[in-house]
Each structure stands twice: as C-alpha cells, then as structure tokens.
C-alpha cells in the first residue's frame, strides 16, 4: 500500500470514529432492537409491563415473611421501647399452646430443654443457652421474647425464616406457660 493510500485510510477511519456520538459508539443493536422490528413482537415490546415490586401482591398462604409486613426491630437499646410495646395478638388458648409447643420442640428444645431450664442436649455440651425460668427471663415482655425468637440474641440465631410471625407469638405463649408451670 502506498503511503498516500495509508494516509487516506487512516483519515477515513478517524472521520468515521469522530462522527459517532458517545451513545452510538457504546450502543450496539441488541435482541430487543431486532424483535421490535417485527410487527407482531413490537406489541409485546411496547406492551404493558408488570413491575412486581411496584405493586406487591400479598404473600402466598404459608410463606414465611422475612421482612416487609412486620417492622424490623433488632434487639438494640434504641429499639427497646418499641419492642416492649409489641403486644401479643394471640390468645393463650389450647390451640395456641399446642402450636407453640410444636415449634418450641423443633427450634428451642436442643438448647433450652423441654422444660425451658437450659438443659437441652446442645446446652449440656456447650453451656450456651440460659434458662427461660429465671426471674430475669420471666421479666421479659412478650414483645422482647418475640424479638429474640425472630432475630436471635447473642449466639442464638434468629428463626424468622423458620417460624412465621403468628407462630412466633404462639412460641411466646408456650414459653409463658413453661414459666408458669415452673413456679
């Protein structure tokens, strides 16, 4: 190639690159552009789009909400007053106590023991869980016990993903029954 031809090719390439705007340079046609050219698909391309997070649907029955409907009240000194104001919406009925016992047996017995005395099989080896029957534990509000079940405390994990909101209140009712039976 002659030197003058090289100069012409180089000048042409510079002119082409300089003539592109930033948007043209960075944007290449994508699949959406090709689909928009077909009239049948253009309706779908420009149709009503459902934005799932802009109009949330109520949760499906039986799902466990982690965040959203319930206020997130981590156990901190700043949240203590709000946690203590939480009222237990579940009546202490036989059905509530049975549901609470079911979840307590699954999640709490390994550390706190069947009677709540802190004598579960895990606690026998590691000595990590306190007794739920102490005067201090009896002095906790229902809201505080609920927050402990939901978010955990110390090395105890939170059970928000395993126990639904209403069922956590049943666990609180069952713990209160254990505390009353120990008197």
Backbone as numpy.savetxt, mean C-alpha at the origin, in Angstrom:
# Nx Ny Nz CAx CAy CAz Cx Cy Cz
36.57 10.38 -54.85 35.71 11.54 -54.85 36.62 12.78 -54.85
36.29 13.72 -55.69 37.09 14.94 -55.79 36.86 15.82 -54.57
37.84 16.65 -54.21 37.69 17.53 -53.03 36.49 18.45 -53.15
36.17 18.92 -54.33 35.00 19.81 -54.46 33.70 19.03 -54.23
33.66 17.75 -54.60 32.48 16.92 -54.36 32.30 16.67 -52.87
33.41 16.50 -52.18 33.34 16.29 -50.73 32.78 17.54 -50.04
33.21 18.67 -50.48 32.73 19.93 -49.89 31.23 20.08 -50.13
30.78 19.74 -51.33 29.35 19.84 -51.65 28.54 18.87 -50.80
29.02 17.62 -50.65 28.31 16.63 -49.83 28.27 17.08 -48.37
29.40 17.57 -47.86 29.46 18.04 -46.48 28.56 19.25 -46.26
28.56 20.18 -47.20 27.69 21.37 -47.10 26.22 20.97 -47.15
25.88 20.01 -47.99 24.49 19.53 -48.09 24.06 18.88 -46.78
24.93 18.07 -46.17 24.60 17.40 -44.91 24.40 18.43 -43.80
25.26 19.45 -43.77 25.11 20.49 -42.74 23.81 21.24 -42.95
23.46 21.54 -44.18 22.21 22.25 -44.47 21.00 21.43 -44.06
21.04 20.12 -44.32 19.92 19.25 -43.94 19.76 19.19 -42.41
20.87 19.03 -41.72 20.82 18.94 -40.26 20.39 20.27 -39.65
20.92 21.36 -40.18 20.59 22.68 -39.65 19.14 23.05 -39.94
18.56 22.49 -40.97 17.18 22.81 -41.31 16.16 22.10 -40.44
16.55 21.13 -39.65 15.64 20.39 -38.77 15.46 21.14 -37.46
14.25 21.18 -36.99 14.02 21.74 -35.65 14.39 20.68 -34.63
14.45 21.08 -33.38 14.81 20.14 -32.31 13.79 19.01 -32.22
12.49 19.36 -32.34 11.44 18.34 -32.26 11.55 17.35 -33.42
11.84 17.85 -34.62 11.96 16.96 -35.76 13.18 16.06 -35.62
14.24 16.61 -35.06 15.46 15.85 -34.90 15.30 14.72 -33.89
14.58 15.00 -32.79 14.47 14.01 -31.72 13.29 13.06 -31.90
12.32 13.41 -32.76 11.13 12.57 -32.86 11.16 11.80 -34.18
11.06 10.51 -34.06 10.96 9.66 -35.23 9.56 9.07 -35.23
9.01 8.77 -36.40 7.66 8.19 -36.42 7.61 6.88 -35.64
6.55 6.75 -34.87 6.38 5.55 -34.07 5.16 4.78 -34.53
4.85 3.67 -33.86 3.69 2.86 -34.24 2.38 3.63 -34.17
2.25 4.55 -33.22 1.00 5.32 -33.13 0.79 6.19 -34.36
1.89 6.73 -34.89 1.77 7.56 -36.10 1.29 6.73 -37.27
1.80 5.52 -37.41 1.39 4.64 -38.51 -0.07 4.22 -38.36
-0.47 3.90 -37.15 -1.86 3.46 -36.92 -2.83 4.61 -37.15
-2.42 5.84 -36.82 -3.30 7.00 -37.00 -3.58 7.27 -38.47
-2.76 6.78 -39.38 -2.97 6.98 -40.81 -4.09 6.10 -41.37
-4.41 5.01 -40.70 -5.46 4.09 -41.16 -6.77 4.59 -40.56
-7.76 4.92 -41.41 -8.99 5.54 -40.89 -9.70 4.72 -39.80
-9.72 3.41 -39.97 -10.43 2.59 -38.98 -9.75 2.69 -37.62
-8.41 2.69 -37.58 -7.68 2.79 -36.33 -7.65 4.21 -35.78
-7.83 5.20 -36.65 -7.77 6.59 -36.21 -8.85 6.86 -35.15
-10.00 6.19 -35.26 -11.06 6.37 -34.27 -10.57 5.90 -32.90
-9.87 4.79 -32.87 -9.35 4.29 -31.61 -8.23 5.20 -31.10
-7.45 5.74 -32.00 -6.33 6.59 -31.61 -6.83 7.88 -30.96
-7.94 8.42 -31.47 -8.46 9.69 -30.95 -9.69 9.49 -30.07
-10.03 8.26 -29.76 -11.23 7.97 -29.00 -11.10 8.32 -27.52
-12.18 8.08 -26.81 -12.24 8.34 -25.39 -11.22 7.46 -24.66
-10.39 8.07 -23.90 -9.39 7.33 -23.15 -9.82 7.26 -21.69
-9.80 6.11 -21.13 -10.14 5.94 -19.72 -8.87 6.11 -18.91
-8.89 7.06 -18.02 -7.75 7.32 -17.15 -8.05 6.68 -15.80
-7.54 5.49 -15.53 -7.95 4.76 -14.34 -7.64 5.47 -13.03
-6.64 6.33 -12.99 -6.30 6.98 -11.73 -7.02 8.31 -11.56
-7.68 8.79 -12.62 -8.43 10.03 -12.50 -9.85 9.80 -12.03
-10.39 8.60 -12.25 -11.72 8.26 -11.75 -11.64 6.87 -11.14
-11.11 6.77 -9.92 -10.90 5.45 -9.33 -12.21 4.72 -9.07
-12.16 3.45 -9.28 -13.30 2.60 -9.00 -13.20 2.11 -7.55
-14.32 1.77 -6.93 -14.22 1.23 -5.58 -13.48 -0.10 -5.60
-12.78 -0.43 -4.51 -12.03 -1.68 -4.51 -12.95 -2.89 -4.62
-12.45 -3.92 -5.24 -13.18 -5.17 -5.39 -13.37 -5.79 -4.01
-14.51 -6.37 -3.76 -14.80 -7.01 -2.48 -13.75 -8.06 -2.16
-13.20 -7.98 -0.97 -12.22 -8.95 -0.53 -10.78 -8.52 -0.74
-10.57 -7.40 -1.43 -9.19 -6.94 -1.60 -8.73 -6.21 -0.35
-7.44 -6.14 -0.16 -6.87 -5.51 1.02 -6.28 -4.16 0.63
-6.93 -3.05 1.03 -6.35 -1.75 0.69 -5.12 -1.49 1.55
-4.06 -1.06 0.91 -2.85 -0.72 1.64 -2.85 0.77 1.94
-3.23 1.57 0.97 -3.36 2.99 1.16 -4.57 3.45 0.38
-5.08 4.59 0.72 -6.20 5.13 -0.04 -7.35 5.47 0.85
-8.25 4.54 1.12 -9.46 4.83 1.86 -9.16 5.18 3.32
-8.20 4.53 3.91 -7.88 4.77 5.30 -6.75 5.79 5.41
-6.82 6.65 6.41 -5.69 7.58 6.57 -4.44 6.82 7.01
-3.32 7.23 6.47 -2.06 6.61 6.86 -1.57 7.33 8.10
-1.64 6.65 9.24 -1.20 7.23 10.51 -0.10 6.36 11.08
1.11 6.63 10.67 2.24 5.89 11.22 2.38 6.23 12.69
2.94 5.32 13.45 3.07 5.52 14.89 4.27 6.44 15.13
3.96 7.72 15.21 4.96 8.74 15.50 4.37 9.68 16.55
5.21 10.40 17.27 4.67 11.35 18.27 3.72 12.38 17.65
3.98 12.79 16.41 3.12 13.77 15.76 1.72 13.21 15.49
1.62 11.92 15.26 0.33 11.30 14.93 -0.38 10.71 16.15
0.24 10.76 17.31 -0.30 10.08 18.49 -1.73 10.52 18.82
-2.00 11.82 18.79 -3.35 12.30 19.14 -4.38 11.80 18.13
-4.05 11.84 16.84 -4.98 11.37 15.81 -5.21 9.87 15.93
-4.16 9.12 16.26 -4.30 7.67 16.43 -5.20 7.37 17.61
-4.99 8.08 18.71 -5.80 7.83 19.90 -7.26 8.19 19.70
-7.54 9.10 18.75 -8.94 9.48 18.47 -9.66 8.46 17.60
-8.93 7.55 16.97 -9.58 6.54 16.13 -10.52 5.70 17.00
-11.75 5.63 16.59 -12.72 4.83 17.34 -12.95 3.50 16.67
-13.16 2.49 17.48 -13.39 1.15 16.95 -14.83 1.08 16.42
-15.01 0.94 15.11 -16.37 0.89 14.56 -17.04 -0.48 14.71
-16.30 -1.48 15.15 -16.83 -2.84 15.23 -17.31 -3.13 16.66
-18.53 -3.58 16.76 -19.07 -3.99 18.06 -18.39 -5.30 18.48
-18.21 -5.47 19.76 -17.55 -6.68 20.28 -18.59 -7.79 20.38
-18.94 -8.35 19.24 -19.91 -9.43 19.17 -19.17 -10.76 19.08
-19.93 -11.85 19.19 -19.31 -13.17 19.07 -18.68 -13.35 17.68
-19.36 -12.83 16.67 -18.82 -12.94 15.30 -17.53 -12.13 15.16
-17.50 -10.93 15.74 -16.30 -10.10 15.70 -15.14 -10.79 16.41
-15.41 -11.36 17.57 -14.36 -12.02 18.33 -13.85 -13.26 17.60
-14.72 -13.97 16.92 -14.30 -15.16 16.17 -13.41 -14.75 14.98
-13.81 -13.69 14.28 -12.98 -13.20 13.17 -11.64 -12.71 13.70
-11.65 -11.98 14.79 -10.41 -11.50 15.40 -9.52 -12.64 15.85
-10.12 -13.68 16.43 -9.35 -14.84 16.86 -8.69 -15.52 15.67
-9.42 -15.63 14.55 -8.89 -16.27 13.35 -7.61 -15.55 12.88
-7.67 -14.24 12.78 -6.49 -13.49 12.34 -5.40 -13.45 13.42
-5.80 -13.39 14.66 -4.83 -13.41 15.76 -4.05 -14.73 15.73
-4.75 -15.83 15.52 -4.08 -17.14 15.46 -3.07 -17.21 14.31
-3.37 -16.56 13.20 -2.47 -16.59 12.04 -1.28 -15.67 12.24
-1.53 -14.43 12.62 -0.49 -13.41 12.60 0.15 -13.12 13.97
-0.56 -13.33 15.06 -0.08 -12.86 16.36 0.43 -13.97 17.26
-0.17 -15.15 17.20 0.20 -16.25 18.10 1.69 -16.61 18.02
2.31 -16.61 16.84 3.73 -17.01 16.82 4.61 -16.20 17.78
4.30 -14.95 17.98 5.13 -14.13 18.89 4.44 -13.88 20.23
3.17 -13.48 20.20 2.49 -13.09 21.44 1.87 -14.26 22.19
1.76 -15.41 21.55 1.20 -16.58 22.21 -0.32 -16.60 22.16
-0.89 -17.76 22.41 -2.34 -17.94 22.30 -3.10 -17.08 23.30
-2.52 -16.87 24.47 -3.21 -16.07 25.48 -2.76 -14.63 25.52
-1.81 -14.23 24.67 -1.34 -12.86 24.63 -0.26 -12.53 25.64
0.29 -13.55 26.30 1.27 -13.32 27.37 2.69 -13.16 26.85
2.88 -13.15 25.53 4.23 -13.00 24.98 5.02 -14.30 25.04
4.32 -15.43 25.02 4.98 -16.72 25.15 4.83 -17.60 23.90
4.77 -16.95 22.74 4.64 -17.71 21.49 5.93 -18.43 21.14
5.88 -19.38 20.22 7.07 -20.16 19.88 8.23 -19.32 19.34
7.95 -18.27 18.59 9.02 -17.40 18.10 9.61 -16.62 19.26
8.75 -16.13 20.12 9.20 -15.33 21.26 10.00 -16.18 22.25
9.71 -17.46 22.33 10.46 -18.33 23.24 11.93 -18.40 22.84
12.21 -18.28 21.54 13.59 -18.34 21.06 14.24 -16.96 21.01
13.48 -15.94 20.58 14.07 -14.63 20.31 13.76 -13.57 21.37
12.74 -13.78 22.18 12.29 -12.83 23.19 12.13 -11.42 22.59
11.23 -11.30 21.64 11.04 -10.03 20.96 9.67 -9.39 21.22
8.66 -10.18 21.48 7.30 -9.65 21.59 6.90 -9.47 23.04
6.34 -8.31 23.38 5.90 -8.09 24.75 4.56 -8.77 25.01
4.25 -8.90 26.26 2.94 -9.42 26.65 1.89 -8.36 26.34
0.75 -8.81 25.88 -0.37 -7.91 25.64 -1.22 -7.73 26.89
-0.82 -8.38 27.97 -1.61 -8.38 29.20 -1.07 -7.43 30.26
-0.01 -6.71 29.97 0.58 -5.79 30.95 -0.33 -4.57 31.13
-0.20 -3.89 32.25 -0.99 -2.66 32.42 -0.72 -1.63 31.32
0.51 -1.57 30.87 0.83 -0.62 29.79 0.06 -0.96 28.52
0.05 -2.25 28.13 -0.67 -2.67 26.92 -2.18 -2.47 27.09
-2.69 -2.69 28.29 -4.12 -2.47 28.53 -4.47 -1.00 28.42
-3.50 -0.13 28.67 -3.74 1.31 28.59 -3.73 1.87 27.18
-3.28 1.07 26.22 -3.30 1.54 24.84 -4.74 1.73 24.38
-4.98 2.77 23.59 -6.32 2.97 23.03 -6.55 1.95 21.93
-7.81 1.76 21.57 -8.13 0.86 20.46 -7.46 1.35 19.17
-7.43 2.67 18.98 -6.80 3.24 17.79 -5.31 2.93 17.74
-4.67 2.94 18.91 -3.24 2.65 18.95 -2.98 1.18 18.64
-3.79 0.29 19.19 -3.65 -1.13 18.87 -3.89 -1.37 17.38
-4.89 -0.69 16.83 -5.18 -0.80 15.40 -3.97 -0.36 14.58
-3.36 0.77 14.96 -2.21 1.29 14.23 -1.03 0.32 14.32
-0.87 -0.33 15.47 0.22 -1.31 15.61 -0.03 -2.50 14.67
-1.25 -2.98 14.63 -1.56 -4.10 13.75 -1.35 -3.69 12.30
-1.74 -2.48 11.94 -1.64 -2.04 10.56 -0.21 -1.73 10.14
0.52 -0.97 10.96 1.84 -0.48 10.55 3.01 -1.18 11.24
2.73 -1.94 12.30 3.81 -2.56 13.04 4.43 -1.57 14.02
5.34 -2.09 14.84 6.03 -1.23 15.81 7.31 -1.94 16.22
8.40 -1.20 16.29 9.68 -1.84 16.60 10.04 -2.81 15.49
10.32 -4.06 15.87 10.65 -5.05 14.84 9.42 -5.83 14.37
8.27 -5.54 14.97 7.03 -6.19 14.51 6.64 -5.60 13.15
6.40 -6.45 12.15 5.98 -5.93 10.85 4.53 -5.49 10.88
4.17 -4.62 9.97 2.77 -4.24 9.81 2.04 -5.31 9.02
0.77 -5.47 9.31 -0.03 -6.48 8.62 -1.11 -5.86 7.75
-0.85 -4.66 7.21 -1.82 -3.98 6.36 -2.13 -4.79 5.10
-1.14 -5.52 4.62 -1.36 -6.30 3.40 -2.04 -7.63 3.66
-2.03 -8.09 4.89 -2.61 -9.39 5.19 -3.96 -9.34 5.87
-4.23 -8.24 6.57 -5.49 -8.12 7.31 -6.21 -6.86 6.84
-7.43 -7.02 6.34 -8.21 -5.88 5.88 -8.55 -4.95 7.04
-8.90 -3.71 6.71 -9.18 -2.69 7.72 -10.19 -3.11 8.77
-11.35 -3.58 8.35 -12.37 -4.01 9.31 -11.93 -5.19 10.14
-11.19 -6.09 9.54 -10.72 -7.26 10.27 -9.65 -6.88 11.31
-8.92 -5.79 11.06 -7.96 -5.32 12.06 -8.68 -4.89 13.33
-9.84 -4.29 13.17 -10.63 -3.90 14.34 -11.12 -5.14 15.09
-11.42 -6.20 14.36 -11.82 -7.45 15.02 -10.66 -8.01 15.84
-9.43 -7.88 15.32 -8.26 -8.32 16.08 -8.13 -7.50 17.35
-8.38 -6.19 17.26 -8.34 -5.34 18.46 -9.37 -5.81 19.47
-10.58 -6.13 19.00 -11.62 -6.64 19.91 -11.16 -7.94 20.58
-10.52 -8.81 19.82 -10.07 -10.08 20.39 -8.96 -9.86 21.42
-8.05 -8.93 21.13 -6.99 -8.61 22.10 -7.62 -8.06 23.38
-8.63 -7.22 23.24 -9.32 -6.68 24.42 -9.98 -7.82 25.21
-10.52 -8.81 24.52 -11.10 -9.95 25.23 -10.01 -10.72 25.98
-8.85 -10.92 25.34 -7.74 -11.60 26.02 -7.32 -10.82 27.27
-7.26 -9.51 27.15 -6.86 -8.68 28.28 -7.89 -8.76 29.40
-9.16 -8.83 29.05 -10.20 -8.96 30.07 -10.21 -10.32 30.72
-9.92 -11.37 29.94 -9.91 -12.72 30.49 -8.74 -12.94 31.44
-7.68 -12.15 31.28 -6.49 -12.34 32.11 -6.60 -11.67 33.47
-7.61 -10.86 33.67 -7.75 -10.11 34.93 -8.07 -11.02 36.09
